[in-house]
mmCIF file with all atom_site columns, C-alpha atoms in Angstrom:
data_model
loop_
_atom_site.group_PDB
_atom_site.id
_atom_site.type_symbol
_atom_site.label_atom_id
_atom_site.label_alt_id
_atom_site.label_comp_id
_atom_site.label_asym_id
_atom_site.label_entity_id
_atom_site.label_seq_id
_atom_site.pdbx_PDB_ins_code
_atom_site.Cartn_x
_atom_site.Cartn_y
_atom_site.Cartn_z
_atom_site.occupancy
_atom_site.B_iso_or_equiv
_atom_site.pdbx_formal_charge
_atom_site.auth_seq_id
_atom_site.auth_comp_id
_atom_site.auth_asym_id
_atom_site.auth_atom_id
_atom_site.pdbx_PDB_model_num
ATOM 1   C CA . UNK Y 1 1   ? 142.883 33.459 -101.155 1.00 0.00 ? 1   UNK Y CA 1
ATOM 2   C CA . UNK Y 1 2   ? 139.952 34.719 -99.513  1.00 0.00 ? 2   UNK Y CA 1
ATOM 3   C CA . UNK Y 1 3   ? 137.277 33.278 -102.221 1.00 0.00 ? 3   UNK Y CA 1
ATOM 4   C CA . UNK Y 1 4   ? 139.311 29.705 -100.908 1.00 0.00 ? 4   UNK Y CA 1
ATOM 5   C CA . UNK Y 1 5   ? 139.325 30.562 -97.275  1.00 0.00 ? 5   UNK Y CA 1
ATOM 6   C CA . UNK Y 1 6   ? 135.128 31.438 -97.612  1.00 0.00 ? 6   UNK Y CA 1
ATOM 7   C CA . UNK Y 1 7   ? 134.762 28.045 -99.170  1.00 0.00 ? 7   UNK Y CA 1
ATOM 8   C CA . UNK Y 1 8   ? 136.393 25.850 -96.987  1.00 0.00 ? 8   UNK Y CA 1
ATOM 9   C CA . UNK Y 1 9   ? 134.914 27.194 -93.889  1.00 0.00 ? 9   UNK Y CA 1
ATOM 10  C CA . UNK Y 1 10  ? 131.666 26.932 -95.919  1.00 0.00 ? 10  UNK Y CA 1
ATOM 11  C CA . UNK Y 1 11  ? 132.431 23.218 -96.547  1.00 0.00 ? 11  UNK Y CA 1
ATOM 12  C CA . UNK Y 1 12  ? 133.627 22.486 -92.648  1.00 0.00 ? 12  UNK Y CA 1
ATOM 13  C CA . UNK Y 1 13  ? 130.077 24.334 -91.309  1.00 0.00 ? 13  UNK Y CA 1
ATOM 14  C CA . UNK Y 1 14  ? 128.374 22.214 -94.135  1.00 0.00 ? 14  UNK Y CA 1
ATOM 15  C CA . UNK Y 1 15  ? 130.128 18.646 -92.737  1.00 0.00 ? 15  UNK Y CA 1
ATOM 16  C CA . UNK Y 1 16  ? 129.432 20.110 -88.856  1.00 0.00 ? 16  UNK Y CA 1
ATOM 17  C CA . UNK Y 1 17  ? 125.761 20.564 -89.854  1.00 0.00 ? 17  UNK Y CA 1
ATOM 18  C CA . UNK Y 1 18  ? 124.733 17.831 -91.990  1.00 0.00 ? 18  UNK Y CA 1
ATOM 19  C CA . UNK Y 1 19  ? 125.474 15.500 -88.391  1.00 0.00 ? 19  UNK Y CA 1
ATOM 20  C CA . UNK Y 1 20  ? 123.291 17.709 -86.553  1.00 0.00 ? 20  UNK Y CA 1
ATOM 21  C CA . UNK Y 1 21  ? 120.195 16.380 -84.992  1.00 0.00 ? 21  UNK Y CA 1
ATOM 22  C CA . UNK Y 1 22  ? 116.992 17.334 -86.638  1.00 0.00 ? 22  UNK Y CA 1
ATOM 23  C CA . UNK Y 1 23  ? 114.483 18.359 -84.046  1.00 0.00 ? 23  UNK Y CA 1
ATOM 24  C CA . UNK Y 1 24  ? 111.190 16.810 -83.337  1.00 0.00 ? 24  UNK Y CA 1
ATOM 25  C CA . UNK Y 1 25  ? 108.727 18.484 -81.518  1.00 0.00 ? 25  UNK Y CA 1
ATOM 26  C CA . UNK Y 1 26  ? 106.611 15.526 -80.692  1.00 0.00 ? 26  UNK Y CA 1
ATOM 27  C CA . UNK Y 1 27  ? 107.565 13.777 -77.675  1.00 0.00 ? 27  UNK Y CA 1
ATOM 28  C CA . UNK Y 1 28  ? 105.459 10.525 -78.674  1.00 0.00 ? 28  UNK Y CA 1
ATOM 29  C CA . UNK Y 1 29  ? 107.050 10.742 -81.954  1.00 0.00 ? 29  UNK Y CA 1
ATOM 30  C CA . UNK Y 1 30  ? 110.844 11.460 -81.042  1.00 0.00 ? 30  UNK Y CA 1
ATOM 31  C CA . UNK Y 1 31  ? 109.994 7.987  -78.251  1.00 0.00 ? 31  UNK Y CA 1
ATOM 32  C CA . UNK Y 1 32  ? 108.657 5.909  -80.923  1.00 0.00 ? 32  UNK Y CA 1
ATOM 33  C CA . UNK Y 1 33  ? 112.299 7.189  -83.725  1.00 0.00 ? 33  UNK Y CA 1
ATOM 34  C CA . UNK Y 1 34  ? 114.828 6.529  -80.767  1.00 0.00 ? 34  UNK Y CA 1
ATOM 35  C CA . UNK Y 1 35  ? 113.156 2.925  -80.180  1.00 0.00 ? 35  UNK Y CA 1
ATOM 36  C CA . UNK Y 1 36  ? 113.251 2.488  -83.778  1.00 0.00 ? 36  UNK Y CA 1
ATOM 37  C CA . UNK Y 1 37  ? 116.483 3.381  -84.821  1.00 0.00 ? 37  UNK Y CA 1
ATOM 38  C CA . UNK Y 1 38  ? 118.266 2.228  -81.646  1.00 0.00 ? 38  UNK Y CA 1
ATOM 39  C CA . UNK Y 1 39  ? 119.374 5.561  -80.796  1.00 0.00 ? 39  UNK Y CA 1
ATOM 40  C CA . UNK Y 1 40  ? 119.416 7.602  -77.537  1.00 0.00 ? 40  UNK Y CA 1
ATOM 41  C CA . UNK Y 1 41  ? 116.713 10.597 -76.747  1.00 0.00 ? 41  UNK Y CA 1
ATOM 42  C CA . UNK Y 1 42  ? 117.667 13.732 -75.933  1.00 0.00 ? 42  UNK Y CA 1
ATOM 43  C CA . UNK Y 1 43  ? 114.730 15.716 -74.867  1.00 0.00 ? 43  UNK Y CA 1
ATOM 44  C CA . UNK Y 1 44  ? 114.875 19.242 -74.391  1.00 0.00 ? 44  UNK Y CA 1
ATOM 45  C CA . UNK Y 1 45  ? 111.339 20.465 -72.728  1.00 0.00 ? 45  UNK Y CA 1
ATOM 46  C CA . UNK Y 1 46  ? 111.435 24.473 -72.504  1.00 0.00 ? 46  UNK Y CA 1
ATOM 47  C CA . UNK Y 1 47  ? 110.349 28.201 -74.267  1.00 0.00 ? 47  UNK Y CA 1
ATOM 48  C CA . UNK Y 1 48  ? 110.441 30.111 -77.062  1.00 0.00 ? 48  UNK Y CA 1
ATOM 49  C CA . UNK Y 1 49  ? 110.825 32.945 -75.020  1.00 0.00 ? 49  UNK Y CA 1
ATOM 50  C CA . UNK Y 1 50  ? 113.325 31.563 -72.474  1.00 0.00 ? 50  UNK Y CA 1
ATOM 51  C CA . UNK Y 1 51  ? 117.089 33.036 -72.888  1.00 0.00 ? 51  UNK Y CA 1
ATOM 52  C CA . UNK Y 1 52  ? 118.592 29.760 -71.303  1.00 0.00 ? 52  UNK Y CA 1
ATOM 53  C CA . UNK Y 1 53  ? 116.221 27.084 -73.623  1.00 0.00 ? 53  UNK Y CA 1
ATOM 54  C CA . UNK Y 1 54  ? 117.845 29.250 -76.833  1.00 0.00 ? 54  UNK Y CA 1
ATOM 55  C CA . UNK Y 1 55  ? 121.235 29.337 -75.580  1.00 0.00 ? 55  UNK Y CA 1
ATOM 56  C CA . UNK Y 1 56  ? 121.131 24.951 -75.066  1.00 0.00 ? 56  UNK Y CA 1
ATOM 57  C CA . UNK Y 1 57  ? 119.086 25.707 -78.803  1.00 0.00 ? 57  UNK Y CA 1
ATOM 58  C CA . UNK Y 1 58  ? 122.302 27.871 -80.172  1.00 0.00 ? 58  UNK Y CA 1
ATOM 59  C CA . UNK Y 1 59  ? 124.855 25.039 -78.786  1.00 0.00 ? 59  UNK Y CA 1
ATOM 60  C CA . UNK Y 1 60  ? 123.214 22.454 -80.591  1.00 0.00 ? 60  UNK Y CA 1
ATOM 61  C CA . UNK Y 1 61  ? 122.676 24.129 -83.898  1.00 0.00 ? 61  UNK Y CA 1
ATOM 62  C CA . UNK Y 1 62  ? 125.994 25.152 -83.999  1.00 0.00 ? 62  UNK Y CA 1
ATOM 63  C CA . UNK Y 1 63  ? 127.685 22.221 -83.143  1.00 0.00 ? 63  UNK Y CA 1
ATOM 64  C CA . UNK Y 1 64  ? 129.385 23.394 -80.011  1.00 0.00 ? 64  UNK Y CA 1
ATOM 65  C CA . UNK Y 1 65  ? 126.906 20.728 -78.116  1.00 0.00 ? 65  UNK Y CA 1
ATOM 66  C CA . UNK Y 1 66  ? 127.800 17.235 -80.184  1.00 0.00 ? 66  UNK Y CA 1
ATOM 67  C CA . UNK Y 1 67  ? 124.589 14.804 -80.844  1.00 0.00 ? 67  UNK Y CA 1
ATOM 68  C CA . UNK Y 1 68  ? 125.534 13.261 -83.193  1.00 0.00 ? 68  UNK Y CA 1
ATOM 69  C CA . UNK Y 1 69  ? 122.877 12.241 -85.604  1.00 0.00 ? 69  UNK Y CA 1
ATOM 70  C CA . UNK Y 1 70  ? 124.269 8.478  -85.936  1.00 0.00 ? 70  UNK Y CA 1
ATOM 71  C CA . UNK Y 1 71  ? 123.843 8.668  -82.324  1.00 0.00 ? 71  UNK Y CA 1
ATOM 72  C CA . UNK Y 1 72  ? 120.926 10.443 -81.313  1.00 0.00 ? 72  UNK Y CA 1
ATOM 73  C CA . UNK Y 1 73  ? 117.208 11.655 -81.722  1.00 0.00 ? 73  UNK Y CA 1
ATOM 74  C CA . UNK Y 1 74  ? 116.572 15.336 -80.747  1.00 0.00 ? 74  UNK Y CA 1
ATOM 75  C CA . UNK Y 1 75  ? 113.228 16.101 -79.193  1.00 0.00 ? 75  UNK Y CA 1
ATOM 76  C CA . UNK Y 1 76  ? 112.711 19.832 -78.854  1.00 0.00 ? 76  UNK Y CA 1
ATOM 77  C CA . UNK Y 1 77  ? 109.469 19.916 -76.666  1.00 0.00 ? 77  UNK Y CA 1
ATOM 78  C CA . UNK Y 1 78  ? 107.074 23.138 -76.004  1.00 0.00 ? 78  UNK Y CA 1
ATOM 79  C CA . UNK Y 1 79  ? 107.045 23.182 -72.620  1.00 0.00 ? 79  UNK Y CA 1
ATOM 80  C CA . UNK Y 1 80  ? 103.663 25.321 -73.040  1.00 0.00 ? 80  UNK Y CA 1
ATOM 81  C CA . UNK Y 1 81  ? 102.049 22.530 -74.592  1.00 0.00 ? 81  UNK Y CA 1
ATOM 82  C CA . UNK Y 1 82  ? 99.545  21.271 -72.651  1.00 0.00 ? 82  UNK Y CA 1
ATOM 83  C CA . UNK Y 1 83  ? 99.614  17.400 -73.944  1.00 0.00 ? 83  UNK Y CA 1
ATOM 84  C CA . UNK Y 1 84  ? 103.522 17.646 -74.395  1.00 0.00 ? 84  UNK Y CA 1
ATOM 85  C CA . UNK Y 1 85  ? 104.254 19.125 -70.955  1.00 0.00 ? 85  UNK Y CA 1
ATOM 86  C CA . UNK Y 1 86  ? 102.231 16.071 -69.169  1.00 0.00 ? 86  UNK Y CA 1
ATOM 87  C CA . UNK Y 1 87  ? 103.545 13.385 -71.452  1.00 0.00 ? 87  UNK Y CA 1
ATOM 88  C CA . UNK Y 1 88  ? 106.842 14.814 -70.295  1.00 0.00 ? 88  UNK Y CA 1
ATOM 89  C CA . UNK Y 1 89  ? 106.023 15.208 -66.662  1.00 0.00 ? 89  UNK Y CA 1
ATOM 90  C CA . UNK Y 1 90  ? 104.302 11.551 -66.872  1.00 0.00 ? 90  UNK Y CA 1
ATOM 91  C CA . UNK Y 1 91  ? 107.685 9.790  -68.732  1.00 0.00 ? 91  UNK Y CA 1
ATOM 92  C CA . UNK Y 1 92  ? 110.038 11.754 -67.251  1.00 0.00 ? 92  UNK Y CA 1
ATOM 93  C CA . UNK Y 1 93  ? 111.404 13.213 -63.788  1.00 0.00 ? 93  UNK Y CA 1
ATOM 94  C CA . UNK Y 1 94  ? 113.578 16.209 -63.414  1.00 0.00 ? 94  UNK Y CA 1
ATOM 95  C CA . UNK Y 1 95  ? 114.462 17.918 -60.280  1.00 0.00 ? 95  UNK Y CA 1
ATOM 96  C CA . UNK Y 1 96  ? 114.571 22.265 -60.496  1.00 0.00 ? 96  UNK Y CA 1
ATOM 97  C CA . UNK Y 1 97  ? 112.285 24.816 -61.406  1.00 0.00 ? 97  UNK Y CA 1
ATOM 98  C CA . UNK Y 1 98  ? 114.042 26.294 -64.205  1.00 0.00 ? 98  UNK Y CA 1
ATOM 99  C CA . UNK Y 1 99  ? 113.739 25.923 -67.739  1.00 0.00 ? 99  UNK Y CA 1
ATOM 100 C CA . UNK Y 1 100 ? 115.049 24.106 -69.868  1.00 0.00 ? 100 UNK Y CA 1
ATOM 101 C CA . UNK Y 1 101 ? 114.064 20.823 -68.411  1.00 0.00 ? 101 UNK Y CA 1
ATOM 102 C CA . UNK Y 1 102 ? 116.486 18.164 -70.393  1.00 0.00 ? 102 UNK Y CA 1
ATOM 103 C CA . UNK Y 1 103 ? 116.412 14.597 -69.929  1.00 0.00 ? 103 UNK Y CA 1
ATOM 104 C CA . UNK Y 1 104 ? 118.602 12.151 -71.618  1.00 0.00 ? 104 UNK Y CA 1
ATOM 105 C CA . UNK Y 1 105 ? 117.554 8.226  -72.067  1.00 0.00 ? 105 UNK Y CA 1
ATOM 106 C CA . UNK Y 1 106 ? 117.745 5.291  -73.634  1.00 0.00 ? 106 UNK Y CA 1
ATOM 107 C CA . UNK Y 1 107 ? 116.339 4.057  -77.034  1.00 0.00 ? 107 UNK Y CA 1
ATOM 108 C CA . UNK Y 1 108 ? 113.456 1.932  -75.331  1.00 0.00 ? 108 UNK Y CA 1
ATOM 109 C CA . UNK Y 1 109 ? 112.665 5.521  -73.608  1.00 0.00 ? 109 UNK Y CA 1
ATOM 110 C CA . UNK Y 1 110 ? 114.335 4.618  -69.761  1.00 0.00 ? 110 UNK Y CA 1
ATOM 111 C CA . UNK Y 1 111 ? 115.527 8.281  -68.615  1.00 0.00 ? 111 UNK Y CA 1
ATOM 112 C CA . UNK Y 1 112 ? 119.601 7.773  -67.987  1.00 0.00 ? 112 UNK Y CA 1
ATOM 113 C CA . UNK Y 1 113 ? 120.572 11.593 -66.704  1.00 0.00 ? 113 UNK Y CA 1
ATOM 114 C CA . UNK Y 1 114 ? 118.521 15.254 -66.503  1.00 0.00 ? 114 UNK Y CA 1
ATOM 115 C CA . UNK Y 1 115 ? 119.141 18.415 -65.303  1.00 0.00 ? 115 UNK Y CA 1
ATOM 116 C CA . UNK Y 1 116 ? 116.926 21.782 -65.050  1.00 0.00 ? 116 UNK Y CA 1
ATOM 117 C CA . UNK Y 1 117 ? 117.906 24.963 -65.797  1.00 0.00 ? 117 UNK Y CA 1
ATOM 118 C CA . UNK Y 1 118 ? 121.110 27.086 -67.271  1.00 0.00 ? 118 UNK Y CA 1
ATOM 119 C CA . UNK Y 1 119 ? 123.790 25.383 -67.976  1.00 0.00 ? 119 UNK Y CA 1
ATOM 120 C CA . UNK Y 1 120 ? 127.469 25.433 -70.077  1.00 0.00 ? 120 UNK Y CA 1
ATOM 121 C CA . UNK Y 1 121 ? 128.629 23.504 -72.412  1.00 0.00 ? 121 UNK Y CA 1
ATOM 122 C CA . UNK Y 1 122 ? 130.813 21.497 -70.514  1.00 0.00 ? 122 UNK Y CA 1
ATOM 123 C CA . UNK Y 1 123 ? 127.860 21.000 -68.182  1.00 0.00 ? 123 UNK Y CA 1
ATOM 124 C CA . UNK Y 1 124 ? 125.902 19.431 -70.500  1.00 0.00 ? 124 UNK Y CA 1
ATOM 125 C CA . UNK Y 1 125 ? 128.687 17.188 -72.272  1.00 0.00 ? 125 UNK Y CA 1
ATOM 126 C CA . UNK Y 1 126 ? 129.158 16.458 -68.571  1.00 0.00 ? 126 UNK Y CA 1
ATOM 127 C CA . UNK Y 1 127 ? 125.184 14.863 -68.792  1.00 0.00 ? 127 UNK Y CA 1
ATOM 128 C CA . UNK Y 1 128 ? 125.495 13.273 -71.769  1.00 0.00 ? 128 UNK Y CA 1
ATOM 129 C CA . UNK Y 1 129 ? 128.599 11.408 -71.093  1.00 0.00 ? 129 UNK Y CA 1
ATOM 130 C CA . UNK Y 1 130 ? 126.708 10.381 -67.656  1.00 0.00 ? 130 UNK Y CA 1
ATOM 131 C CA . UNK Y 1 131 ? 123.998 9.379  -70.011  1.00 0.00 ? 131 UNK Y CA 1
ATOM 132 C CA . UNK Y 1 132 ? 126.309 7.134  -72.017  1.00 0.00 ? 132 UNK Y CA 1
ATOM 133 C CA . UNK Y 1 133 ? 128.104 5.471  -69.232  1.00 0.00 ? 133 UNK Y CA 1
ATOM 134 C CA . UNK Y 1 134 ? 124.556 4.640  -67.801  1.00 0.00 ? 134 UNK Y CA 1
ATOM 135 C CA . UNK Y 1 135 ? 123.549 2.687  -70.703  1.00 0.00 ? 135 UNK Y CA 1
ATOM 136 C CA . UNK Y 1 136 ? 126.425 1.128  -70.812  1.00 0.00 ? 136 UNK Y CA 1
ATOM 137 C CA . UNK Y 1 137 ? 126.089 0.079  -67.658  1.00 0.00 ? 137 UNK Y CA 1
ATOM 138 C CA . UNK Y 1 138 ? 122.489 -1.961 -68.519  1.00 0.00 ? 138 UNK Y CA 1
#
């Protein structure tokens, strides 16, 4: 019972984590993938060493924070970057002071929602489904 209980949670994290996003962790290239495929961007701009960029990190990986891969392309910026940071400052406004910055838009790059700073996950299912009913809305 136990060897059958092992693998069918193995099987149900395999399923949860084969639609994960992959991360890219070039802006220009996560821009040019959304516009491509059609898909939204979801940009998270923050720090290794910043407790609330992993936590929004551990929600996605683990599925607790849905983007779909069907749906969207991850960008997982360094914030310390110098040529990342300004592309992201340049494309993109976000109003705080706290990492992580996160900015959702549409596949021809047009930011729909953001947000700085800690934040649940209902807060941020909260964004994204602002995000969707925004491009709906074009």
């Amino acid at each position: 019972m136990k060897l059958l209980t092992t693998l069918v949670f193995g099987l149900m994290t395999s399923v949860a984590m084969a639609d994960a996003p992959v991360a890219v962790t070039n802006l220009t290239a996560a821009l040019k993938q959304a516009k491509a495929d059609g898909k939204m961007l979801f940009v998270l701009s923050g720090r290794e060493n910043c407790g609330n960029c992993q936590a929004l990190k551990g929600l996605i990986s683990s599925g607790k924070l849905s983007l779909p891969a069907k749906e969207f392309v991850y960008a997982d910026v360094d914030w310390d970057d110098e040529k990342e940071g300004e592309l992201f400052e340049t494309k993109f406004k976000v109003s705080g002071n706290m990492l992580p910055f996160v900015v959702v838009a549409s596949a021809d790059g047009k930011q729909l929602t953001a947000r700085s700073g800690y934040g649940t996950q209902k807060d941020f299912e909260k964004l994204l489904a602002a995000a969707q009913a925004a491009a709906k809305a074009k």
